[in-house]
XYZ file of C-alpha atoms in Angstrom:
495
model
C 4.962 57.963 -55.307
C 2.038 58.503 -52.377
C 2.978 54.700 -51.401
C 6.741 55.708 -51.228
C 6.610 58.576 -49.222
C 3.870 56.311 -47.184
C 6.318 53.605 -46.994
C 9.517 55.825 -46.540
C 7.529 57.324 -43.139
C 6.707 54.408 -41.862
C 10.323 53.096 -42.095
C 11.495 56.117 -40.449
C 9.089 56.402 -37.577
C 9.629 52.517 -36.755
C 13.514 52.786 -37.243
C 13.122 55.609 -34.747
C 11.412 53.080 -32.576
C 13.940 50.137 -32.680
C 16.555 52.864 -31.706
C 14.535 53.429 -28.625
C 16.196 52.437 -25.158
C 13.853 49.617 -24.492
C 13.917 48.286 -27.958
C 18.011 48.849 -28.011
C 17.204 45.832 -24.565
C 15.526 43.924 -27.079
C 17.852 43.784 -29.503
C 21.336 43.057 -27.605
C 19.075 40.650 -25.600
C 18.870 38.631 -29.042
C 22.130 39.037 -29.614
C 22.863 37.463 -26.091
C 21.038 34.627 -26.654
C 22.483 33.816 -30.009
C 25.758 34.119 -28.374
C 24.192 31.563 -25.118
C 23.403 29.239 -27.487
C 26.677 29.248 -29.565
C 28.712 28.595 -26.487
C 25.746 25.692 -25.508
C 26.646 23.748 -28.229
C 30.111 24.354 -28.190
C 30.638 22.949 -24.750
C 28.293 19.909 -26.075
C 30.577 19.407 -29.440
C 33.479 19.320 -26.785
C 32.089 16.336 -24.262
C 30.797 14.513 -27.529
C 34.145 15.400 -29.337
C 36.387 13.781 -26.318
C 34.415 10.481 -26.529
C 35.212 10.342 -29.931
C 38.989 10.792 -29.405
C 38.553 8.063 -26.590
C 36.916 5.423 -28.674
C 39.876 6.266 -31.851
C 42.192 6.149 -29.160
C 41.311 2.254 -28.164
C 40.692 1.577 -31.473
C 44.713 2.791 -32.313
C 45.516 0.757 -29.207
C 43.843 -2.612 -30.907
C 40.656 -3.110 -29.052
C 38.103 -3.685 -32.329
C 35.227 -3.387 -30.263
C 36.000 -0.003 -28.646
C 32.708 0.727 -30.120
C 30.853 -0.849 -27.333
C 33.070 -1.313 -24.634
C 36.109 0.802 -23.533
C 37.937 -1.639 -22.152
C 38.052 -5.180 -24.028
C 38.583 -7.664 -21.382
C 34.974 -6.705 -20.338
C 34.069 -9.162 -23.645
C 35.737 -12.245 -21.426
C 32.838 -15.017 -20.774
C 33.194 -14.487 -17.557
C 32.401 -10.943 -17.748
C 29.199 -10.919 -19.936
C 28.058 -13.915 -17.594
C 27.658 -11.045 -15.003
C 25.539 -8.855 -16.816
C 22.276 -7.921 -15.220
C 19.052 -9.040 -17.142
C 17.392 -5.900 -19.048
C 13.931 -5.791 -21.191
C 13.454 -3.339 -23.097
C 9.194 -1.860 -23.668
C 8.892 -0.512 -27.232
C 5.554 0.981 -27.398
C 4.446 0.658 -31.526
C 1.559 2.765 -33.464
C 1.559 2.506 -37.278
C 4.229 1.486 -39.516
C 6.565 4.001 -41.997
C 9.238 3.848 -44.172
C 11.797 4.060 -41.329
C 10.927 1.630 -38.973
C 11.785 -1.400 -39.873
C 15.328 -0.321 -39.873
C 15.091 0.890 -36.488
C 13.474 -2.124 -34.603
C 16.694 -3.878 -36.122
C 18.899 -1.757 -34.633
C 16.848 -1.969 -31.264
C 16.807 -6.061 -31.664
C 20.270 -6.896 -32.589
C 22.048 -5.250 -30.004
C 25.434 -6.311 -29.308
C 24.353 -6.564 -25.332
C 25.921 -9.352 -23.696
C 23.726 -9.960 -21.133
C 19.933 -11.434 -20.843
C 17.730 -9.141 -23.013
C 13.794 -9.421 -23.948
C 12.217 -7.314 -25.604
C 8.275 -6.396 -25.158
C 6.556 -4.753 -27.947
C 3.056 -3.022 -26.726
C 0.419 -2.348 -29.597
C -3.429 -1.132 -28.792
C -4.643 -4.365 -31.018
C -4.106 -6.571 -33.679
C -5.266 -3.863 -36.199
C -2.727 -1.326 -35.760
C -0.104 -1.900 -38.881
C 2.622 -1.882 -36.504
C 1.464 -5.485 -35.451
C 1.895 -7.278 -38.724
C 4.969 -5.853 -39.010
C 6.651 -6.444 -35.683
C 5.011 -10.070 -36.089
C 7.178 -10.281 -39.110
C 10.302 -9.248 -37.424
C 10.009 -11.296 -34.493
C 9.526 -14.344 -36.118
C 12.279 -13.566 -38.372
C 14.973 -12.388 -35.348
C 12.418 -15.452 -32.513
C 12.875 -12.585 -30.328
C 11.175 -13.713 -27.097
C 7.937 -11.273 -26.083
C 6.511 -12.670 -22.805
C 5.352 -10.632 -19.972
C 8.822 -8.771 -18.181
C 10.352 -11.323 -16.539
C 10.983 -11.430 -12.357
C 14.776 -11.097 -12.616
C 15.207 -8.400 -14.751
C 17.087 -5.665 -12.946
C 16.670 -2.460 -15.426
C 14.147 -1.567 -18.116
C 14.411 0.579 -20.819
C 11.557 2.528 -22.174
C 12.252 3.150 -25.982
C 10.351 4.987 -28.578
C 9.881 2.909 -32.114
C 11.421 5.530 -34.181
C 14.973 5.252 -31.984
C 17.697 3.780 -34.095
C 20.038 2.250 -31.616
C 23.871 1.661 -31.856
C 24.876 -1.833 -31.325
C 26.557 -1.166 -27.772
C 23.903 1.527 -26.740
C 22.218 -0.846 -23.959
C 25.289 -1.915 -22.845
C 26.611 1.588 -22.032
C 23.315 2.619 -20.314
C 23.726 -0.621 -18.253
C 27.253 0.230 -17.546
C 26.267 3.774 -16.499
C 23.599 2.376 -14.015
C 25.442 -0.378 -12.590
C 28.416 1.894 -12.232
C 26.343 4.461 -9.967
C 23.276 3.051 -8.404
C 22.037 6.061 -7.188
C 20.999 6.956 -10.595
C 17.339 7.239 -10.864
C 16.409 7.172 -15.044
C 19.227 6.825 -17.530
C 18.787 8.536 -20.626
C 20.149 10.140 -24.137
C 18.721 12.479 -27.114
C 17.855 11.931 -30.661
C 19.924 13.725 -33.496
C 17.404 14.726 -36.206
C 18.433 14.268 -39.650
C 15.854 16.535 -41.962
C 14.250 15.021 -44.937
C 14.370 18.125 -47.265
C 11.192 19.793 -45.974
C 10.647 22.962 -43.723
C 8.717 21.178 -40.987
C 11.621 18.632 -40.741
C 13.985 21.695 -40.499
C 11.522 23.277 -37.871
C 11.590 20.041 -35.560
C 15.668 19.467 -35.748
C 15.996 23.350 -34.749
C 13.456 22.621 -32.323
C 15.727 19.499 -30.631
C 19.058 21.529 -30.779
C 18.660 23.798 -27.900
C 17.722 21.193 -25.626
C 20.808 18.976 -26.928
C 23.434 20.764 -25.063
C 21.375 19.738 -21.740
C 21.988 15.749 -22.376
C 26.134 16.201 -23.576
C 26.799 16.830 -20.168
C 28.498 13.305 -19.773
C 26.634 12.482 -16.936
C 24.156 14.656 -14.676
C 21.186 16.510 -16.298
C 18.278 17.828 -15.515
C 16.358 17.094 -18.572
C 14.793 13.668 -19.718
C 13.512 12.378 -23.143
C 10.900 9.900 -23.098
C 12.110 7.670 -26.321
C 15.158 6.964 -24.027
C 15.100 5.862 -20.682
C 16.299 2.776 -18.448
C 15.771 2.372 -14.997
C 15.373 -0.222 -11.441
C 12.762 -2.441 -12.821
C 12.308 -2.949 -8.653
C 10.893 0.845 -8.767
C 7.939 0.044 -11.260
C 7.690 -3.375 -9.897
C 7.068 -1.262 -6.170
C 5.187 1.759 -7.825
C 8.198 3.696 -6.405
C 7.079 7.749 -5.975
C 3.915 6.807 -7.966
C 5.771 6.211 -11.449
C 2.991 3.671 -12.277
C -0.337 4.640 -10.576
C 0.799 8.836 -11.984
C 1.189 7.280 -15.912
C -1.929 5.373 -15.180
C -4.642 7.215 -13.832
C -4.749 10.361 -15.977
C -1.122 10.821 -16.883
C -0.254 12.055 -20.346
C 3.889 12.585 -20.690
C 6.241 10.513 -19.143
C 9.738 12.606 -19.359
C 7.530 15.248 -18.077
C 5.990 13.338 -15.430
C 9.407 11.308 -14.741
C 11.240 14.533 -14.349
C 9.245 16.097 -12.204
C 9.224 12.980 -10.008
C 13.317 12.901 -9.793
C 12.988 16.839 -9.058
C 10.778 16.479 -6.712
C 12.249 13.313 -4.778
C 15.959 14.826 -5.673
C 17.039 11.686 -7.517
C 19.169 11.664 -10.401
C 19.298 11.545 -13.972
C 22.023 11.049 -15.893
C 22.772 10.853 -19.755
C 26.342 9.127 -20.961
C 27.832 10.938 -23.633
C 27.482 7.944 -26.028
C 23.726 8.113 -25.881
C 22.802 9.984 -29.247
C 20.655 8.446 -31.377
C 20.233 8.559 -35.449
C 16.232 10.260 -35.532
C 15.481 10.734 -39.749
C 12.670 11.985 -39.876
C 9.744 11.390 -42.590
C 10.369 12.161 -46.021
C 6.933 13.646 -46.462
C 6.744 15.386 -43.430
C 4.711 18.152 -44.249
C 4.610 21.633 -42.448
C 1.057 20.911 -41.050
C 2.319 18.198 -39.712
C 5.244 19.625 -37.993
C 2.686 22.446 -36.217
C 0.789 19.619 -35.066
C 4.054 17.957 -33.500
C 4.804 21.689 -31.783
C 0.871 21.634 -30.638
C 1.688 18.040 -29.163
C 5.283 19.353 -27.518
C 3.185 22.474 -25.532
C 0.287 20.110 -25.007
C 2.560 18.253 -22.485
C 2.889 21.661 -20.914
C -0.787 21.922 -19.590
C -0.727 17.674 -17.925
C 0.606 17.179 -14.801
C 0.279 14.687 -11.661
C 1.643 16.708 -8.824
C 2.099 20.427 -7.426
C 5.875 20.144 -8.801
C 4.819 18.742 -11.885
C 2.655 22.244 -12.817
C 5.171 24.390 -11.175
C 7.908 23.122 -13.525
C 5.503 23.002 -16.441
C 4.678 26.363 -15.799
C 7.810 27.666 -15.720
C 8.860 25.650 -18.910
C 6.151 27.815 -20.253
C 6.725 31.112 -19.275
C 10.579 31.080 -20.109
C 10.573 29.114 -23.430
C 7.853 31.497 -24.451
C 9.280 34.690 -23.886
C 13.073 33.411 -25.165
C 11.403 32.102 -28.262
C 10.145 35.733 -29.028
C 12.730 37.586 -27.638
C 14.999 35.445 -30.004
C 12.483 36.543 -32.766
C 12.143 40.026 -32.228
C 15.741 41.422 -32.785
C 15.219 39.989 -36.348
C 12.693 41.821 -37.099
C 14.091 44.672 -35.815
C 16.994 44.856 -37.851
C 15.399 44.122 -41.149
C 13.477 47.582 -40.309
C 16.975 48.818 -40.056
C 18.393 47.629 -43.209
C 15.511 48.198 -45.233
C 15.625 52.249 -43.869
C 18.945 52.165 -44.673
C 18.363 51.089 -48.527
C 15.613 53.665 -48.705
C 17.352 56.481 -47.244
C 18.962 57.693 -50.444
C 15.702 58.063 -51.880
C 14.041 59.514 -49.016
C 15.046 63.085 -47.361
C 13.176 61.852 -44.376
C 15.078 58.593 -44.023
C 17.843 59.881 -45.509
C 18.104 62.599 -42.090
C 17.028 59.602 -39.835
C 19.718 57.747 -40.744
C 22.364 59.872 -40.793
C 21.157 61.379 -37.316
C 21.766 58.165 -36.106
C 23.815 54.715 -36.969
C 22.263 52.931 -33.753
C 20.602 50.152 -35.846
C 22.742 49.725 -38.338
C 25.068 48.559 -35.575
C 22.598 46.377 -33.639
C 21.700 45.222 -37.001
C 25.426 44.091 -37.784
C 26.062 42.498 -34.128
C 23.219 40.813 -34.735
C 24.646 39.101 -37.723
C 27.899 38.327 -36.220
C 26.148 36.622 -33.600
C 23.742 34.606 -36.005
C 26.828 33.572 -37.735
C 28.804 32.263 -34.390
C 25.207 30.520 -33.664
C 24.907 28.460 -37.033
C 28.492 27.921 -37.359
C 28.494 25.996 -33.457
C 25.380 24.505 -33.917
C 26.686 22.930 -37.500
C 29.832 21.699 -35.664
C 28.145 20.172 -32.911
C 25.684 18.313 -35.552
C 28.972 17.652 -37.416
C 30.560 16.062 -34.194
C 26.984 13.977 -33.455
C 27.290 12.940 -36.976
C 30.998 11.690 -36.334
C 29.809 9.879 -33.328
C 27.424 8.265 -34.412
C 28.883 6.649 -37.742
C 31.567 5.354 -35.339
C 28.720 3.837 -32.969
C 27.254 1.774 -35.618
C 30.490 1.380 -38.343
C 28.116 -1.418 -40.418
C 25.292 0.582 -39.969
C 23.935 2.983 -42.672
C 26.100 6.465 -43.160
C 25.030 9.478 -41.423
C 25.994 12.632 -43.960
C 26.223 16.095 -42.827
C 25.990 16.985 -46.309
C 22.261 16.479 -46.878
C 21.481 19.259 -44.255
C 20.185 22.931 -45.725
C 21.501 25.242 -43.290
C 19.101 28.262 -45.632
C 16.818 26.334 -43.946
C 17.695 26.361 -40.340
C 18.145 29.823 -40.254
C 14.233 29.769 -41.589
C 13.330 27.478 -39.387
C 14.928 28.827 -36.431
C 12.573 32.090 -36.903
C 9.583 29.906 -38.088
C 9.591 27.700 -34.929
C 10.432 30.373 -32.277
C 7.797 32.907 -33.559
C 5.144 29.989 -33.784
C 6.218 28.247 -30.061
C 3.755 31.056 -28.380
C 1.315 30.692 -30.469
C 1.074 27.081 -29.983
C 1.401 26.992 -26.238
C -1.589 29.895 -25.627
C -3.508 27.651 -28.068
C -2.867 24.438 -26.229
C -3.236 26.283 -22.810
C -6.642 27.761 -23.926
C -8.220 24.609 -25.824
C -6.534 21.875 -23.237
C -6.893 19.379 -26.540
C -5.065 17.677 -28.805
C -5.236 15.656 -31.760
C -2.229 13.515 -32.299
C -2.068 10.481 -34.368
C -5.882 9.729 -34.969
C -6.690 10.586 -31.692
C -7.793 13.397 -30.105
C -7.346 13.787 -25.787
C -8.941 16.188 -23.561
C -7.253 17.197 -19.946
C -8.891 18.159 -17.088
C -7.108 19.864 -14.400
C -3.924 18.441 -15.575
C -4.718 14.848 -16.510
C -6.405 12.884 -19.211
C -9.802 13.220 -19.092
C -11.117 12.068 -22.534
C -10.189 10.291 -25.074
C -11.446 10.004 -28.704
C -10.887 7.956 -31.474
C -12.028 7.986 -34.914
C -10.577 8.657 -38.391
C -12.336 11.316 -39.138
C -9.688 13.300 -36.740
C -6.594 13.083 -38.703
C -5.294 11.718 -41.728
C -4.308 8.065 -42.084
C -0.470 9.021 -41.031
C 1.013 9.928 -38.086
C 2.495 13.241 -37.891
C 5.470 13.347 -36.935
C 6.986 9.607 -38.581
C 4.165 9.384 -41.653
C 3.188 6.069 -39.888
C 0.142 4.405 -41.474
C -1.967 4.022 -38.680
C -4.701 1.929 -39.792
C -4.791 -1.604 -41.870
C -7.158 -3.352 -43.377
C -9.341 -3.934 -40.879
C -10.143 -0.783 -38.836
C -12.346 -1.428 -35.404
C -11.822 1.005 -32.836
C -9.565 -0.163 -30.033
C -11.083 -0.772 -26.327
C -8.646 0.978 -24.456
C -5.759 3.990 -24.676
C -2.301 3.167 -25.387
C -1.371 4.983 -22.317
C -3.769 2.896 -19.800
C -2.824 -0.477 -22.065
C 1.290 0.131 -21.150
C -0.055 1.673 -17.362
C -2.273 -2.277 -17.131
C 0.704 -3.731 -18.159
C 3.153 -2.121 -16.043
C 0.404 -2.647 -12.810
C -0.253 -6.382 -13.994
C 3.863 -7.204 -14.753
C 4.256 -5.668 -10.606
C 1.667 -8.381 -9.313
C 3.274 -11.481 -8.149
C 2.786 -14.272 -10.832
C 2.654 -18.238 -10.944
C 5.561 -18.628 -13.066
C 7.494 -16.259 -10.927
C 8.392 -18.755 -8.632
């Protein structure tokens, strides 16, 4: 009875509290940006939604292959003869159960035009080289050094699963409007089961709405972008020489760049990408991937670089706990309420006053609004992207746990502050087997050894080592920078 009445004035005291003025702010704040983000990804299920009715619309009108291009006199001879050359740099580490399947997608692209693809491993012992081997010999995809004439390359993570006509509309997009600096699109996670996977799809969602804008955006994602092969080959704004010497993130580092130089970056509104994520991905894991995503945070090359870093920062820090809060809040409301006919204390504290009980009940209208547009707009990406790749394997809305998002929506914005003060204090991160140290914004040191991680990587469960295990010479990052320096150098067989 002594723990009741303990518990019963605590719960009145702190009900008391959330009724306060400031804590009344807190809680219609929450509701606010429930209601932000439900009208977000509305406005992004309606751009996605139109090119939907567009491609059905050609496909009623008999073009078969409204899948890649709009209009199908653009598959005359005479018209893929015209298409500019494009390589594509996929840079591989490890091997999991999903690859495979993407690199297909990635290599059999329906693009009419020249296309080479370079894969970039950190040596012949990473797992990822076997297997790409394998593929290439299968597919005799060509691999030499990016050739002279290519007029666009596009960076690509190896877990992107590409549609068969996705190069072709990014080529479209930049050859319709050359003042576009970086082309680029957004991955559409689809969870394995687990609550980390949950926690990294809620994670993506917010940010989703910024690249269905069907055209200009202000954001960039680094497992998707094409641009002028001319502005690597030139070093253009430092793009190289910033990646190279110290450089850590390059949508971070790109963005910044196209901020600070006012160039543009654009994202069509086909560009959404199948991402499944690991079946084993473990919750560990996923805090390691959030330690990773506010690592980025703390590297920059430039004075606009940390501003923008820094206010990344500061906002997503305090909207991730001012999302959190409310919740809180109201389950101190609801749980006075259920002990207030038990409780003469609670019981007058209640009655005195049906403040949070209301807050309490917005706030669940606006939860519900939240989950019901961010289902439709996965439900619309979903729709898009079966009719992207019709022979491709069937994305199902059905497999998704939306118990779960709710969970994970509180579970990732409570832990988002956490992660960035401990990233912001440490300046270190482990990721994949290796662990990398800044120093007033760029890569100081770099370690490697197994005893670091686990044998998978954490986001993709890649196996990262095979059977022969020697430490590699160099950094991934300085390996693509060499190669990006060494592909801008004049060579023999240029001429």
């Amino acid at each position: 009875m002594a723990a009741l009445e303990a518990l019963d004035t605590f719960l009145a005291a702190a009900s008391r509290t959330c009724c306060s003025p400031f804590a009344i702010f807190i809680q219609i704040q929450g509701c606010a940006i429930c209601l932000i983000l439900a009208i977000g990804w509305s406005f992004a299920a309606y751009v996605r939604s139109r090119v939907i009715w567009h491609i059905k619309h050609n496909l009623g009108g008999g073009n078969s292959f409204a899948f890649i291009y709009d209009d199908i006199n653009e598959l005359e001879h005479s018209a893929q003869l015209n298409l500019p050359r494009v390589s594509v740099v996929m840079p591989l580490k490890g091997f999991g159960e999903h690859n495979l399947q993407n690199w297909r997608s990635q290599i059999t692209s329906l693009y009419g035009g020249p296309l080479e693809f370079l894969f970039v491993v950190e040596s012949i012992d990473d797992p990822a080289y076997h297997a790409v081997s394998k593929l290439i010999s299968e597919f005799k995809v060509g691999v030499e050094r990016m050739h002279k004439d290519s007029k666009y390359v596009l960076f690509l993570d190896d877990d992107v699963r590409l549609h068969p006509g996705s190069i072709g509309a990014l080529t479209k997009e930049m050859e319709k409007n050359p003042d576009i600096f970086i082309q680029t699109g957004y991955p559409l996670d689809l969870p394995s089961g687990s609550l980390g996977s949950y926690c990294i799809y809620e994670y993506h969602m917010p940010c989703s709405m910024g690249f269905a804008t069907g055209g200009k955006t202000f954001f960039l994602w680094g497992g998707c972008m094409m641009m002028h092969a001319e502005d690597f080959r030139r070093d253009l704004y430092g793009v190289v020489s910033g990646l190279r010497d110290g450089g850590y993130s390059d949508d971070m580092t790109l963005a910044a760049i196209a901020g600070q130089h006012k160039r543009l970056i654009s994202s069509p509104p086909v560009a959404v990408f199948p991402h499944p994520l690991a079946s084993d991905l473990s919750f560990p894991r996923y805090w390691n991937y959030l330690r990773k995503q506010t690592f980025v945070l703390e590297s920059y090359i430039s004075k606009v670089n940390w501003l923008m870093n820094r206010a990344l920062f500061s906002s997503h820090c305090y909207l991730s706990w001012a999302f959190v809060f409310p919740y809180f809040m109201a389950m101190t409301h609801l749980a006075a309420a259920l002990r207030a006919p038990h409780s003469d204390s609670l019981l007058k504290e209640t009655s005195a006053s049906s403040c949070g009980l209301i807050l309490a009940g917005c706030l669940f209208i606006c939860t519900i609004l939240e989950l019901a547009s961010m289902w439709n707009l996965t439900k619309v990406e979903i729709y898009l992207c079966n009719l992207l790749s019709p022979e491709g394997p069937r994305v199902s809305l059905g497999s998704y746990n939306w118990g779960l998002v709710f969970i994970a929506m509180l579970v990732d914005n409570f832990l988002y502050p956490i992660s960035a003060m401990r990233s912001h204090f440490t300046q270190s991160i482990n990721w994949s087997g290796i662990r990398y140290h800044l120093k007033n914004g760029k890569i100081s040191k770099i370690e490697r050894s197994k005893e670091y991680g686990s044998n998978l990587t954490d986001l993709g469960g890649k196996h990262l080592y095979g059977k022969r295990l020697s430490p590699p010479k160099a950094s991934f990052l300085s390996s693509l920078s060499r190669s990006l320096a060494q592909w801008r150098q004049p060579k023999k067989y240029d001429s």
